[in-house]
Short mmCIF file of C-alpha atoms and ligand atoms in Angstrom, two decimals:
data_model
loop_
_atom_site.label_atom_id
_atom_site.label_comp_id
_atom_site.label_asym_id
_atom_site.label_seq_id
_atom_site.Cartn_x
_atom_site.Cartn_y
_atom_site.Cartn_z
CA MET H 1 -87.43 -58.69 80.91
CA LEU H 2 -90.98 -59.03 82.11
CA LEU H 3 -93.41 -61.79 81.14
CA GLU H 4 -96.97 -60.68 81.73
CA GLY H 5 -100.39 -62.19 81.41
CA GLU H 6 -102.97 -59.41 81.52
CA ASN H 7 -106.68 -59.89 82.20
CA ILE H 8 -106.50 -63.45 80.97
CA GLY H 9 -109.84 -65.22 80.52
CA PHE H 10 -110.05 -68.84 79.43
CA ARG H 11 -112.71 -71.52 78.99
CA TYR H 12 -112.76 -74.89 77.23
CA GLU H 13 -115.40 -74.63 74.53
CA ARG H 14 -118.75 -73.72 76.10
CA ASN H 15 -117.79 -74.76 79.63
CA SER H 16 -117.79 -72.12 82.35
CA TRP H 17 -114.78 -69.83 82.68
CA LEU H 18 -111.74 -71.48 84.25
CA PHE H 19 -110.53 -68.00 85.11
CA GLN H 20 -111.17 -64.42 84.05
CA ASN H 21 -109.32 -61.15 84.65
CA LEU H 22 -106.30 -63.08 85.75
CA ASN H 23 -103.04 -61.16 86.03
CA ILE H 24 -99.63 -62.67 86.45
CA SER H 25 -96.11 -61.38 85.94
CA ILE H 26 -92.67 -62.90 86.17
CA GLU H 27 -89.39 -61.06 85.87
CA SER H 28 -86.14 -62.38 84.45
CA GLY H 29 -84.10 -64.03 87.19
CA GLU H 30 -87.16 -64.70 89.34
CA VAL H 31 -88.33 -68.13 90.49
CA VAL H 32 -92.07 -67.98 91.12
CA GLY H 33 -94.23 -70.81 92.47
CA LEU H 34 -97.82 -71.50 91.35
CA ARG H 35 -100.11 -73.55 93.58
CA GLY H 36 -103.80 -74.30 93.56
CA PRO H 37 -106.29 -77.12 93.76
CA SER H 38 -106.51 -79.66 91.02
CA GLY H 39 -108.70 -78.66 88.07
CA TYR H 40 -108.44 -74.90 88.66
CA GLY H 41 -106.34 -74.47 85.57
CA LYS H 42 -102.67 -74.28 86.59
CA THR H 43 -101.66 -76.42 83.64
CA THR H 44 -103.88 -74.41 81.32
CA LEU H 45 -102.37 -71.13 82.54
CA GLY H 46 -98.86 -72.51 81.92
CA GLN H 47 -99.90 -73.48 78.40
CA ILE H 48 -101.30 -70.00 77.76
CA LEU H 49 -98.07 -68.33 78.92
CA ALA H 50 -96.05 -70.65 76.69
CA GLY H 51 -98.30 -70.00 73.69
CA HIS H 52 -99.71 -73.56 73.51
CA GLN H 53 -103.26 -72.26 74.14
CA MET H 54 -104.84 -68.97 73.11
CA PRO H 55 -106.90 -67.23 75.80
CA GLN H 56 -110.34 -65.93 74.77
CA GLU H 57 -109.67 -62.72 76.73
CA GLY H 58 -106.56 -60.75 77.60
CA GLN H 59 -103.03 -61.15 76.31
CA VAL H 60 -99.57 -62.43 77.08
CA THR H 61 -96.65 -60.07 76.51
CA ILE H 62 -92.91 -59.81 77.07
CA ASP H 63 -91.84 -56.26 77.86
CA GLY H 64 -95.18 -55.08 76.48
CA GLN H 65 -94.75 -56.86 73.14
CA ALA H 66 -97.13 -59.64 72.06
CA LEU H 67 -95.46 -63.05 71.83
CA PRO H 68 -94.30 -64.29 68.42
CA LEU H 69 -96.68 -66.69 66.67
CA LYS H 70 -93.89 -68.18 64.57
CA GLY H 71 -90.30 -69.16 65.20
CA TYR H 72 -88.68 -70.04 68.50
CA HIS H 73 -90.91 -69.28 71.46
CA PRO H 74 -89.08 -67.48 74.30
CA VAL H 75 -91.38 -69.10 76.87
CA GLN H 76 -90.81 -72.85 77.03
CA LEU H 77 -92.85 -75.44 78.86
CA VAL H 78 -91.75 -78.71 80.49
CA PHE H 79 -94.50 -80.88 81.90
CA GLN H 80 -95.02 -83.91 84.10
CA HIS H 81 -94.97 -86.72 81.56
CA PRO H 82 -91.86 -86.64 79.36
CA GLU H 83 -93.02 -89.73 77.46
CA ARG H 84 -95.95 -87.73 76.12
CA ALA H 85 -93.77 -84.78 75.13
CA VAL H 86 -91.50 -86.59 72.68
CA ASN H 87 -92.01 -88.36 69.38
CA PRO H 88 -91.69 -92.05 70.32
CA ARG H 89 -90.21 -92.96 66.94
CA TRP H 90 -87.35 -90.49 67.01
CA ARG H 91 -83.89 -91.18 68.39
CA ILE H 92 -83.02 -89.12 71.46
CA GLN H 93 -80.50 -87.10 69.45
CA ARG H 94 -83.25 -85.87 67.11
CA VAL H 95 -85.62 -85.12 70.02
CA LEU H 96 -82.90 -83.11 71.69
CA GLU H 97 -82.03 -81.09 68.60
CA GLU H 98 -85.64 -80.30 67.71
CA GLY H 99 -85.22 -76.69 68.82
CA GLY H 100 -81.60 -76.25 67.71
CA LYS H 101 -78.31 -77.85 68.73
CA PRO H 102 -77.82 -77.65 72.51
CA ASP H 103 -74.32 -76.78 73.69
CA SER H 104 -72.32 -79.46 75.42
CA ASP H 105 -72.03 -77.51 78.70
CA LEU H 106 -75.80 -77.65 79.05
CA LEU H 107 -75.82 -81.39 78.44
CA SER H 108 -73.16 -82.04 81.04
CA ALA H 109 -74.81 -79.70 83.55
CA LEU H 110 -77.96 -81.80 83.21
CA GLY H 111 -76.03 -85.07 83.49
CA ILE H 112 -77.02 -86.24 80.01
CA GLN H 113 -74.87 -89.19 78.94
CA LYS H 114 -73.61 -89.44 75.34
CA GLU H 115 -74.75 -93.06 75.07
CA TRP H 116 -78.39 -92.04 75.57
CA LEU H 117 -78.44 -90.13 72.29
CA LYS H 118 -78.51 -93.20 70.06
CA ARG H 119 -81.46 -94.73 71.90
CA SER H 120 -85.22 -94.49 71.50
CA PRO H 121 -87.31 -92.65 74.09
CA HIS H 122 -88.70 -95.88 75.61
CA GLU H 123 -85.16 -97.02 76.32
CA LEU H 124 -84.62 -94.22 78.84
CA SER H 125 -86.11 -94.06 82.33
CA GLY H 126 -88.56 -91.27 83.17
CA GLY H 127 -85.83 -89.26 84.92
CA GLU H 128 -83.42 -89.58 82.00
CA LEU H 129 -86.06 -88.63 79.44
CA GLN H 130 -87.14 -85.64 81.53
CA ARG H 131 -83.53 -84.33 81.44
CA ILE H 132 -83.70 -84.50 77.63
CA CYS H 133 -86.97 -82.52 77.62
CA ILE H 134 -85.42 -79.90 79.91
CA ALA H 135 -82.35 -79.56 77.71
CA ARG H 136 -84.62 -79.17 74.68
CA ALA H 137 -86.57 -76.44 76.46
CA LEU H 138 -83.41 -74.57 77.47
CA GLY H 139 -82.36 -73.43 74.00
CA ASN H 140 -80.29 -70.26 73.69
CA GLU H 141 -83.32 -68.12 72.93
CA THR H 142 -85.35 -69.29 75.92
CA ARG H 143 -86.05 -66.47 78.38
CA PHE H 144 -88.71 -68.04 80.58
CA LEU H 145 -89.30 -71.63 81.63
CA ILE H 146 -92.63 -73.00 82.87
CA ALA H 147 -92.07 -76.17 84.90
CA ASP H 148 -95.45 -77.89 85.30
CA GLU H 149 -94.99 -80.68 87.88
CA MET H 150 -91.64 -81.17 86.16
CA THR H 151 -90.14 -83.51 88.77
CA THR H 152 -93.30 -84.99 90.29
CA MET H 153 -92.76 -88.40 88.69
CA LEU H 154 -89.13 -88.62 89.82
CA ASP H 155 -87.44 -89.88 92.96
CA ALA H 156 -86.17 -87.32 95.47
CA ILE H 157 -82.49 -87.70 94.51
CA THR H 158 -83.15 -87.21 90.80
CA GLN H 159 -85.44 -84.28 91.65
CA ALA H 160 -82.74 -82.57 93.69
CA GLN H 161 -80.13 -83.20 90.96
CA ILE H 162 -82.35 -81.76 88.23
CA TRP H 163 -83.38 -78.67 90.19
CA GLN H 164 -79.82 -77.94 91.20
CA SER H 165 -78.77 -77.88 87.53
CA VAL H 166 -81.81 -75.95 86.33
CA LEU H 167 -81.49 -73.28 89.03
CA GLU H 168 -77.80 -72.87 88.24
CA ILE H 169 -78.51 -72.43 84.52
CA ALA H 170 -81.39 -70.04 85.26
CA ARG H 171 -79.13 -67.92 87.47
CA ALA H 172 -76.34 -67.82 84.89
CA ARG H 173 -78.70 -66.87 82.05
CA LYS H 174 -81.10 -64.74 84.12
CA LEU H 175 -84.08 -66.84 83.10
CA GLY H 176 -87.48 -66.37 84.73
CA LEU H 177 -89.04 -69.58 86.12
CA LEU H 178 -92.63 -70.46 86.91
CA VAL H 179 -92.78 -73.60 89.06
CA ILE H 180 -96.19 -75.30 89.08
CA SER H 181 -96.20 -77.87 91.87
CA HIS H 182 -98.37 -79.45 94.50
CA ASP H 183 -95.30 -79.97 96.66
CA GLN H 184 -95.27 -77.05 99.05
CA HIS H 185 -91.86 -78.08 100.41
CA LEU H 186 -90.38 -77.87 96.93
CA ILE H 187 -91.96 -74.47 96.31
CA LYS H 188 -90.69 -73.13 99.62
CA ARG H 189 -87.24 -74.51 98.94
CA ILE H 190 -86.70 -73.00 95.47
CA CYS H 191 -89.13 -70.13 94.90
CA GLY H 192 -88.64 -66.50 95.87
CA ARG H 193 -92.41 -65.94 95.96
CA TRP H 194 -95.54 -67.89 95.10
CA ILE H 195 -99.00 -67.34 93.74
CA SER H 196 -102.12 -69.33 94.63
CA LEU H 197 -104.66 -69.99 91.95
CA SER H 198 -108.07 -70.38 93.54
CA GLU H 199 -111.70 -69.64 92.70
CA HIS H 200 -112.05 -66.51 90.56
CA MET B 1 -98.90 -115.95 107.47
CA ALA B 2 -98.38 -113.25 104.91
CA LEU B 3 -101.17 -112.54 102.44
CA LEU B 4 -98.64 -111.92 99.67
CA GLU B 5 -95.16 -113.37 99.59
CA VAL B 6 -92.75 -112.48 96.79
CA ASN B 7 -89.64 -114.65 96.87
CA LYS B 8 -86.47 -114.07 94.84
CA LEU B 9 -88.34 -112.49 91.97
CA SER B 10 -86.41 -111.78 88.83
CA VAL B 11 -87.66 -110.31 85.58
CA SER B 12 -85.77 -110.04 82.33
CA PHE B 13 -86.55 -108.88 78.85
CA ILE B 14 -85.65 -110.49 75.59
CA GLN B 15 -84.40 -107.86 73.20
CA TYR B 16 -83.63 -108.34 69.55
CA THR B 17 -80.63 -106.36 68.51
CA SER B 18 -79.19 -106.61 65.04
CA GLY B 19 -81.16 -109.01 62.89
CA LEU B 20 -82.25 -112.10 64.79
CA ARG B 21 -79.70 -111.91 67.58
CA GLN B 22 -81.48 -111.86 70.84
CA HIS B 23 -80.15 -111.07 74.24
CA GLU B 24 -81.63 -110.98 77.67
CA VAL B 25 -81.50 -107.94 79.96
CA GLN B 26 -82.29 -108.56 83.59
CA THR B 27 -84.17 -105.65 85.16
CA ILE B 28 -85.29 -107.19 88.48
CA ARG B 29 -83.16 -109.57 90.53
CA ASP B 30 -83.35 -111.17 93.95
CA LEU B 31 -86.37 -109.18 95.04
CA SER B 32 -88.26 -110.52 98.06
CA LEU B 33 -90.99 -108.94 100.13
CA SER B 34 -94.10 -109.88 102.03
CA ILE B 35 -97.25 -108.13 103.08
CA HIS B 36 -99.80 -109.16 105.69
CA ALA B 37 -103.53 -108.63 105.85
CA GLY B 38 -104.27 -105.24 107.38
CA GLU B 39 -100.81 -103.93 106.56
CA ILE B 40 -99.68 -101.03 104.38
CA VAL B 41 -96.26 -101.52 102.82
CA ALA B 42 -94.75 -98.58 100.94
CA VAL B 43 -92.29 -99.13 98.10
CA PHE B 44 -89.73 -96.34 97.54
CA GLY B 45 -86.92 -96.30 95.04
CA SER B 46 -85.22 -94.55 92.20
CA SER B 47 -86.97 -93.88 88.91
CA GLY B 48 -86.50 -96.95 86.78
CA SER B 49 -85.73 -99.24 89.72
CA GLY B 50 -88.51 -101.64 88.76
CA LYS B 51 -91.39 -100.55 90.98
CA SER B 52 -94.06 -100.75 88.28
CA LEU B 53 -92.60 -103.99 86.95
CA LEU B 54 -92.95 -105.47 90.44
CA ALA B 55 -96.62 -104.48 90.44
CA HIS B 56 -97.11 -105.93 86.97
CA ALA B 57 -95.34 -109.17 87.92
CA ILE B 58 -97.64 -109.67 90.91
CA LEU B 59 -100.68 -109.05 88.71
CA GLY B 60 -99.38 -111.23 85.88
CA ILE B 61 -99.53 -108.41 83.36
CA LEU B 62 -95.88 -108.23 82.30
CA PRO B 63 -95.31 -107.56 78.59
CA GLU B 64 -94.96 -110.49 76.15
CA ASN B 65 -91.19 -110.31 75.88
CA ALA B 66 -90.66 -110.49 79.65
CA ARG B 67 -89.49 -113.59 81.51
CA MET B 68 -90.07 -114.04 85.19
CA SER B 69 -88.57 -116.39 87.77
CA GLY B 70 -88.95 -116.76 91.52
CA THR B 71 -92.26 -117.36 93.26
CA ILE B 72 -95.28 -115.32 94.31
CA HIS B 73 -97.64 -116.79 96.91
CA TYR B 74 -101.06 -115.35 97.66
CA ASP B 75 -102.98 -116.56 100.70
CA GLY B 76 -100.63 -119.51 101.12
CA ASN B 77 -100.83 -120.82 97.56
CA LEU B 78 -98.80 -120.19 94.47
CA LEU B 79 -100.25 -117.31 92.48
CA ASP B 80 -100.21 -118.70 88.95
CA ALA B 81 -101.85 -117.50 85.76
CA TYR B 82 -104.92 -119.64 86.40
CA ARG B 83 -105.58 -118.24 89.88
CA LEU B 84 -104.81 -114.71 88.73
CA LEU B 85 -107.54 -114.93 86.15
CA ALA B 86 -110.07 -115.48 88.92
CA LEU B 87 -108.60 -112.95 91.39
CA ARG B 88 -107.42 -110.02 89.29
CA GLY B 89 -109.78 -107.06 89.37
CA LYS B 90 -111.73 -108.71 92.22
CA GLU B 91 -109.64 -109.85 95.20
CA ILE B 92 -106.51 -108.24 93.81
CA ALA B 93 -106.90 -104.70 92.46
CA LEU B 94 -104.48 -102.32 90.77
CA VAL B 95 -104.51 -98.55 91.00
CA PRO B 96 -102.34 -98.00 87.91
CA GLN B 97 -99.63 -95.39 87.48
CA SER B 98 -100.69 -94.33 84.03
CA VAL B 99 -104.06 -92.70 83.55
CA ASN B 100 -104.02 -94.41 80.15
CA TYR B 101 -105.39 -97.48 81.95
CA LEU B 102 -108.84 -95.89 82.01
CA ASP B 103 -110.99 -97.10 79.12
CA PRO B 104 -110.84 -94.15 76.71
CA LEU B 105 -114.24 -94.96 75.19
CA MET B 106 -116.23 -95.28 78.39
CA LYS B 107 -117.57 -92.44 80.51
CA VAL B 108 -115.82 -92.41 83.87
CA GLY B 109 -119.00 -92.74 85.97
CA ALA B 110 -119.85 -95.98 84.19
CA GLN B 111 -116.29 -97.27 84.60
CA VAL B 112 -116.40 -96.86 88.35
CA ARG B 113 -119.90 -98.38 88.58
CA SER B 114 -118.66 -101.48 86.75
CA THR B 115 -116.31 -102.37 89.64
CA ALA B 116 -118.64 -101.32 92.47
CA VAL B 117 -119.93 -104.06 94.75
CA GLY B 118 -123.36 -104.03 96.37
CA SER B 119 -126.93 -103.75 95.14
CA ASP B 120 -126.86 -100.11 94.07
CA PRO B 121 -123.70 -99.35 92.09
CA VAL B 122 -124.99 -95.92 91.04
CA ALA B 123 -125.38 -94.76 94.64
CA VAL B 124 -121.97 -96.23 95.53
CA GLN B 125 -120.29 -94.46 92.60
CA ARG B 126 -122.03 -91.12 93.32
CA SER B 127 -121.07 -91.16 96.97
CA ILE B 128 -117.43 -91.99 96.26
CA PHE B 129 -117.24 -89.22 93.61
CA LYS B 130 -118.70 -86.83 96.12
CA ARG B 131 -116.07 -87.83 98.62
CA TYR B 132 -113.39 -87.06 96.03
CA ARG B 133 -115.03 -83.76 95.10
CA LEU B 134 -115.85 -84.96 91.58
CA LYS B 135 -118.94 -83.04 90.57
CA ASP B 136 -122.06 -84.62 89.04
CA HIS B 137 -121.15 -83.69 85.47
CA VAL B 138 -117.88 -85.66 85.78
CA ASP B 139 -119.91 -88.91 85.57
CA ASN B 140 -120.47 -88.18 81.90
CA LEU B 141 -116.93 -87.14 80.96
CA TYR B 142 -114.54 -89.31 79.00
CA PRO B 143 -111.03 -89.83 80.41
CA PHE B 144 -109.40 -87.35 77.97
CA GLN B 145 -111.57 -84.54 79.37
CA LEU B 146 -110.15 -84.89 82.89
CA SER B 147 -107.22 -82.94 84.26
CA GLY B 148 -104.34 -85.08 85.52
CA GLY B 149 -105.39 -84.74 89.14
CA MET B 150 -109.04 -85.54 88.40
CA ALA B 151 -108.09 -88.70 86.50
CA ARG B 152 -106.02 -89.86 89.50
CA ARG B 153 -108.99 -89.34 91.82
CA VAL B 154 -111.15 -91.46 89.51
CA LEU B 155 -108.52 -94.24 89.62
CA VAL B 156 -108.44 -94.25 93.43
CA ALA B 157 -112.25 -94.17 93.55
CA THR B 158 -112.31 -97.30 91.37
CA ALA B 159 -110.27 -99.22 93.95
CA ALA B 160 -112.27 -97.77 96.83
CA VAL B 161 -115.59 -99.16 95.55
CA SER B 162 -114.22 -102.69 95.01
CA ASP B 163 -113.79 -105.04 97.95
CA ALA B 164 -110.29 -106.18 97.11
CA ARG B 165 -108.15 -107.93 99.75
CA LEU B 166 -104.91 -106.84 98.11
CA ILE B 167 -104.58 -103.38 96.60
CA ILE B 168 -101.53 -102.52 94.56
CA ALA B 169 -101.37 -98.76 94.15
CA ASP B 170 -98.71 -97.64 91.68
CA GLU B 171 -98.02 -93.91 92.15
CA PRO B 172 -101.62 -93.05 92.98
CA THR B 173 -101.03 -89.45 94.07
CA PRO B 174 -98.60 -87.47 91.86
CA GLY B 175 -99.91 -84.08 90.79
CA MET B 176 -102.80 -84.29 93.27
CA HIS B 177 -103.59 -81.39 95.55
CA SER B 178 -102.87 -81.99 99.23
CA ASP B 179 -106.57 -82.35 100.19
CA ASP B 180 -107.02 -85.06 97.58
CA VAL B 181 -103.82 -86.79 98.66
CA ALA B 182 -105.18 -86.82 102.21
CA GLU B 183 -108.45 -88.33 100.96
CA ALA B 184 -106.60 -91.03 98.99
CA LEU B 185 -104.47 -91.87 102.05
CA HIS B 186 -107.63 -92.07 104.11
CA THR B 187 -109.13 -94.53 101.60
CA PHE B 188 -106.07 -96.80 101.77
CA LYS B 189 -106.00 -96.63 105.56
CA GLU B 190 -109.65 -97.57 105.71
CA MET B 191 -109.12 -100.52 103.40
CA ALA B 192 -106.23 -101.71 105.60
CA ASP B 193 -108.29 -101.24 108.76
CA ASN B 194 -110.90 -103.48 107.16
CA GLY B 195 -108.28 -106.19 106.75
CA SER B 196 -107.00 -105.56 103.23
CA ALA B 197 -103.32 -105.36 102.41
CA VAL B 198 -102.05 -102.33 100.52
CA LEU B 199 -98.82 -102.18 98.54
CA PHE B 200 -98.23 -98.46 98.06
CA ILE B 201 -95.64 -97.66 95.40
CA THR B 202 -94.71 -93.98 95.45
CA HIS B 203 -92.16 -91.16 95.21
CA ASP B 204 -94.24 -89.15 97.65
CA ILE B 205 -92.31 -90.27 100.70
CA GLU B 206 -93.95 -87.87 103.10
CA ALA B 207 -97.48 -88.94 102.12
CA ALA B 208 -96.68 -92.65 102.29
CA LEU B 209 -95.09 -92.38 105.73
CA ARG B 210 -98.33 -90.99 107.11
CA ILE B 211 -100.04 -94.38 106.66
CA ALA B 212 -97.39 -97.04 105.97
CA ASP B 213 -96.36 -99.68 108.49
CA ARG B 214 -93.24 -100.81 106.67
CA VAL B 215 -91.16 -99.56 103.76
CA VAL B 216 -89.35 -101.54 101.07
CA VAL B 217 -86.57 -99.64 99.28
CA LEU B 218 -85.65 -100.66 95.72
CA TYR B 219 -82.63 -99.73 93.63
CA ALA B 220 -81.55 -101.08 90.25
CA GLY B 221 -84.13 -103.87 90.41
CA THR B 222 -83.37 -105.23 93.84
CA THR B 223 -84.27 -104.65 97.49
CA PHE B 224 -81.79 -102.50 99.42
CA GLU B 225 -83.64 -102.15 102.68
CA ILE B 226 -86.79 -103.10 104.57
CA ALA B 227 -87.50 -100.63 107.35
CA ALA B 228 -90.25 -99.60 109.73
CA ALA B 229 -91.98 -96.38 108.66
CA GLU B 230 -90.79 -94.79 111.93
CA ASP B 231 -87.16 -95.25 110.87
CA PHE B 232 -87.61 -92.33 108.48
CA MET B 233 -86.99 -89.45 110.87
CA GLY B 234 -84.39 -86.82 111.77
CA ASN B 235 -81.29 -87.04 109.56
CA GLY B 236 -82.04 -90.64 108.74
CA GLU B 237 -79.76 -92.00 111.47
CA ARG B 238 -82.09 -94.98 112.00
CA LEU B 239 -82.02 -95.93 108.33
CA ARG B 240 -79.70 -98.79 107.40
CA HIS B 241 -78.63 -98.40 103.76
CA PRO B 242 -76.54 -95.47 102.44
CA TYR B 243 -78.97 -95.16 99.50
CA THR B 244 -82.00 -94.90 101.76
CA LYS B 245 -80.25 -92.21 103.80
CA ALA B 246 -79.37 -90.30 100.60
CA LEU B 247 -82.97 -90.55 99.39
CA TRP B 248 -84.25 -89.19 102.69
CA GLN B 249 -81.76 -86.33 102.73
CA ALA B 250 -82.62 -85.34 99.15
CA LEU B 251 -86.18 -84.32 100.09
CA PRO B 252 -86.80 -80.57 99.77
CA GLN B 253 -87.99 -80.46 103.40
CA ASN B 254 -84.74 -82.12 104.51
CA GLU B 255 -81.46 -81.09 102.91
CA PHE B 256 -82.43 -81.18 99.21
CA LYS B 257 -79.00 -82.73 98.77
CA PRO B 258 -78.41 -84.42 95.40
CA ASN B 259 -76.35 -87.60 95.54
CA LEU B 260 -74.22 -87.49 92.38
CA GLY B 261 -74.25 -90.09 89.65
CA VAL B 262 -76.98 -92.24 88.16
CA GLN B 263 -78.41 -95.69 88.80
CA PRO B 264 -76.46 -98.26 86.75
CA GLN B 265 -78.04 -99.53 83.52
CA PRO B 266 -79.32 -103.14 83.70
CA ASN B 267 -76.93 -104.29 80.96
CA ASN B 268 -73.94 -102.67 82.62
CA LEU B 269 -74.07 -103.48 86.33
CA PRO B 270 -71.08 -103.26 88.66
CA THR B 271 -69.87 -106.68 89.82
CA GLY B 272 -70.08 -105.89 93.53
CA CYS B 273 -72.61 -103.78 95.41
CA LEU B 274 -74.94 -102.03 92.95
CA PHE B 275 -74.61 -98.77 94.89
CA ALA B 276 -70.81 -98.81 95.14
CA PRO B 277 -70.17 -96.27 92.30
CA ARG B 278 -72.16 -93.62 94.23
CA CYS B 279 -71.52 -94.68 97.81
CA ALA B 280 -69.34 -92.54 100.07
CA SER B 281 -68.74 -95.51 102.43
CA SER B 282 -67.68 -97.94 99.72
CA THR B 283 -64.53 -100.02 100.30
CA GLN B 284 -62.65 -102.62 98.24
CA ALA B 285 -64.73 -105.41 99.79
CA CYS B 286 -67.92 -103.76 98.49
CA LYS B 287 -66.68 -104.06 94.94
CA GLU B 288 -65.82 -107.75 95.14
CA SER B 289 -69.20 -109.43 95.51
CA ARG B 290 -72.87 -108.59 95.59
CA PRO B 291 -74.00 -108.21 99.23
CA GLU B 292 -76.81 -110.49 100.44
CA MET B 293 -79.88 -109.22 102.26
CA ARG B 294 -79.34 -109.59 106.03
CA ASP B 295 -81.40 -108.84 109.12
CA LEU B 296 -80.49 -105.74 111.06
CA ARG B 297 -82.30 -103.93 113.87
CA ALA B 298 -85.77 -105.38 113.22
CA GLY B 299 -85.43 -104.69 109.51
CA SER B 300 -83.11 -105.87 106.79
CA VAL B 301 -80.44 -104.41 104.55
CA ARG B 302 -78.21 -105.28 101.60
CA CYS B 303 -74.98 -103.57 102.66
CA ILE B 304 -71.92 -105.16 104.24
CA HIS B 305 -71.02 -102.11 106.32
CA ALA B 306 -74.45 -101.13 107.65
CA SER B 307 -74.73 -101.26 111.43
N1 ATP F 401 -109.73 -80.92 76.31
C1 ATP F 401 -110.54 -80.56 77.30
N2 ATP F 401 -111.88 -80.48 77.12
C2 ATP F 401 -112.70 -80.11 78.12
N3 ATP F 401 -112.27 -79.79 79.37
C3 ATP F 401 -110.95 -79.85 79.63
C4 ATP F 401 -110.02 -80.23 78.63
N4 ATP F 401 -108.76 -80.22 79.18
C5 ATP F 401 -108.93 -79.82 80.47
N5 ATP F 401 -110.23 -79.59 80.75
C6 ATP F 401 -110.79 -79.13 82.02
O1 ATP F 401 -110.14 -77.95 82.43
C7 ATP F 401 -109.95 -77.90 83.83
C8 ATP F 401 -108.52 -77.51 84.15
O2 ATP F 401 -107.60 -78.43 83.61
P1 ATP F 401 -106.06 -78.26 83.94
O3 ATP F 401 -105.38 -79.52 83.47
O4 ATP F 401 -105.61 -77.01 83.41
O5 ATP F 401 -106.11 -78.23 85.57
P2 ATP F 401 -104.94 -78.30 86.70
O6 ATP F 401 -105.19 -77.21 87.63
O7 ATP F 401 -103.62 -78.36 86.13
O8 ATP F 401 -105.35 -79.68 87.39
P3 ATP F 401 -104.42 -80.87 87.95
O9 ATP F 401 -103.63 -80.30 89.05
O10 ATP F 401 -105.43 -81.86 88.39
O11 ATP F 401 -103.64 -81.38 86.79
C9 ATP F 401 -110.41 -79.23 84.36
O12 ATP F 401 -111.67 -79.03 84.97
C10 ATP F 401 -110.56 -80.12 83.12
O13 ATP F 401 -111.65 -81.00 83.25
S1 SF4 F 402 -72.04 -102.46 100.52
FE1 SF4 F 402 -70.46 -100.87 100.47
S2 SF4 F 402 -70.85 -99.76 98.56
FE2 SF4 F 402 -72.68 -100.95 99.01
S3 SF4 F 402 -73.94 -99.57 100.13
FE3 SF4 F 402 -72.82 -100.71 101.66
S4 SF4 F 402 -71.02 -99.44 102.05
FE4 SF4 F 402 -71.92 -98.67 100.17
MG1 MG F 403 -102.26 -79.90 86.11
#
């Protein structure tokens, strides 16, 4: 499978273009890094690929087909702040099952403990809650994962644990990964190639 | 004499479970550290080890249901609520972890001007924004209009324009581009060179080591090691605690090696060493009692087998 953004142009309201004529493609099984200075729109590009934002120009396709507007989105996004990505009033179990029931192999691969499920989001540490968000994003119909500073708020040990599990799952399921990170060491360590987003 | 001296700090939370039954969960215990004028002390540790709580305890901004014991001295005197009221935001400044600390209803230029010292706050604010590559129009943006990295630069700029003697920076750099990280580090270094003390809480080990003099390592709410910044090198052979070594080896530029297991939950701590369930060097003696902090090779460590 091939995820493609073609001639993407995006601006916030009347502000100047963040980017125009931007092309990006990621194949299944590939781990691609995305770097670039702050404010150049890495996060925005991730949101466009995952269908959270509509570009004013260009389109996002998978194997040439436009992405579905309804139903489960094959491109899932995990971002830096898990506490902002979950409903604070839901129990973890409900958060986790938002996109369908995850299988137990996935939960154990991510080191998710059964006892967490009964708790509220604020009763988990950032690293624990981020594992929940990753599990939620890795539903059976996910084909591509956009990781936007996914482990930036975590300590190095937790970061290495999470990436080891995610890369293993991605290999087994032939997922395509886009890794947005300011950490060049992390990008070099896990990505097969990388793209730099700079002035367009 | 140290500018800030934290001695045997403990913090616990009162939680109400079923009905009116309350119980206390201790999240920080036996935490001591000191920082001198002109010094940069980095704080490393696992997610959820109590780094932000430490910052909040020093600043007296713990939540209502928190209880604190132990002592905090600032400039030789006990730092109590009364003194904090006079010092907080002036002599003692926080660079907060969450960008939610910016006033959502105030344009960011005005926010930075309100903490600037000197006769011309506008000029001070403009020049610091320039230094952080925040363009003129950013003055008139509200916090929600900033990208994550831009908001962080505004937070660092706020501390840079104050003339605080103690700066507590809680994760000031995540998600920042390397040029901006370098600029933030430069700001902290400059403040230290001018005699301020900087407590630099971060997961960005590589960045912190570029400016830190000493490092305090936290795990499960307590200190595991106090080391010189130079001890973080090679395979970590100069580090004292098995956890610190594991943390160093987990960096993507080192071995990217995950140490299995998770930090114990505060309400379910092992009786002996808090790291024993994950420690490859653990012995029966480790499981019997909680090790004390002891001096070792010009630093200190909480491990009975460290040498
Ligand atoms: N809701 C909004 N209204 C107006 N401008 C916005 C809005 N959200 C983001 N922007 C602007 O869009 C630009 C890009 O934001 P984005 O978060 O995509 O950048 P980024 O490259 O991920 O930056 P960082 O690395 O700092 O997080 C920034 O200049 C920001 O000010
Ligand atoms: S005291 Fe024992 S278990 Fe704890 S860190 Fe040292 S060797 Fe490991
Ligand atoms: Mg971003």
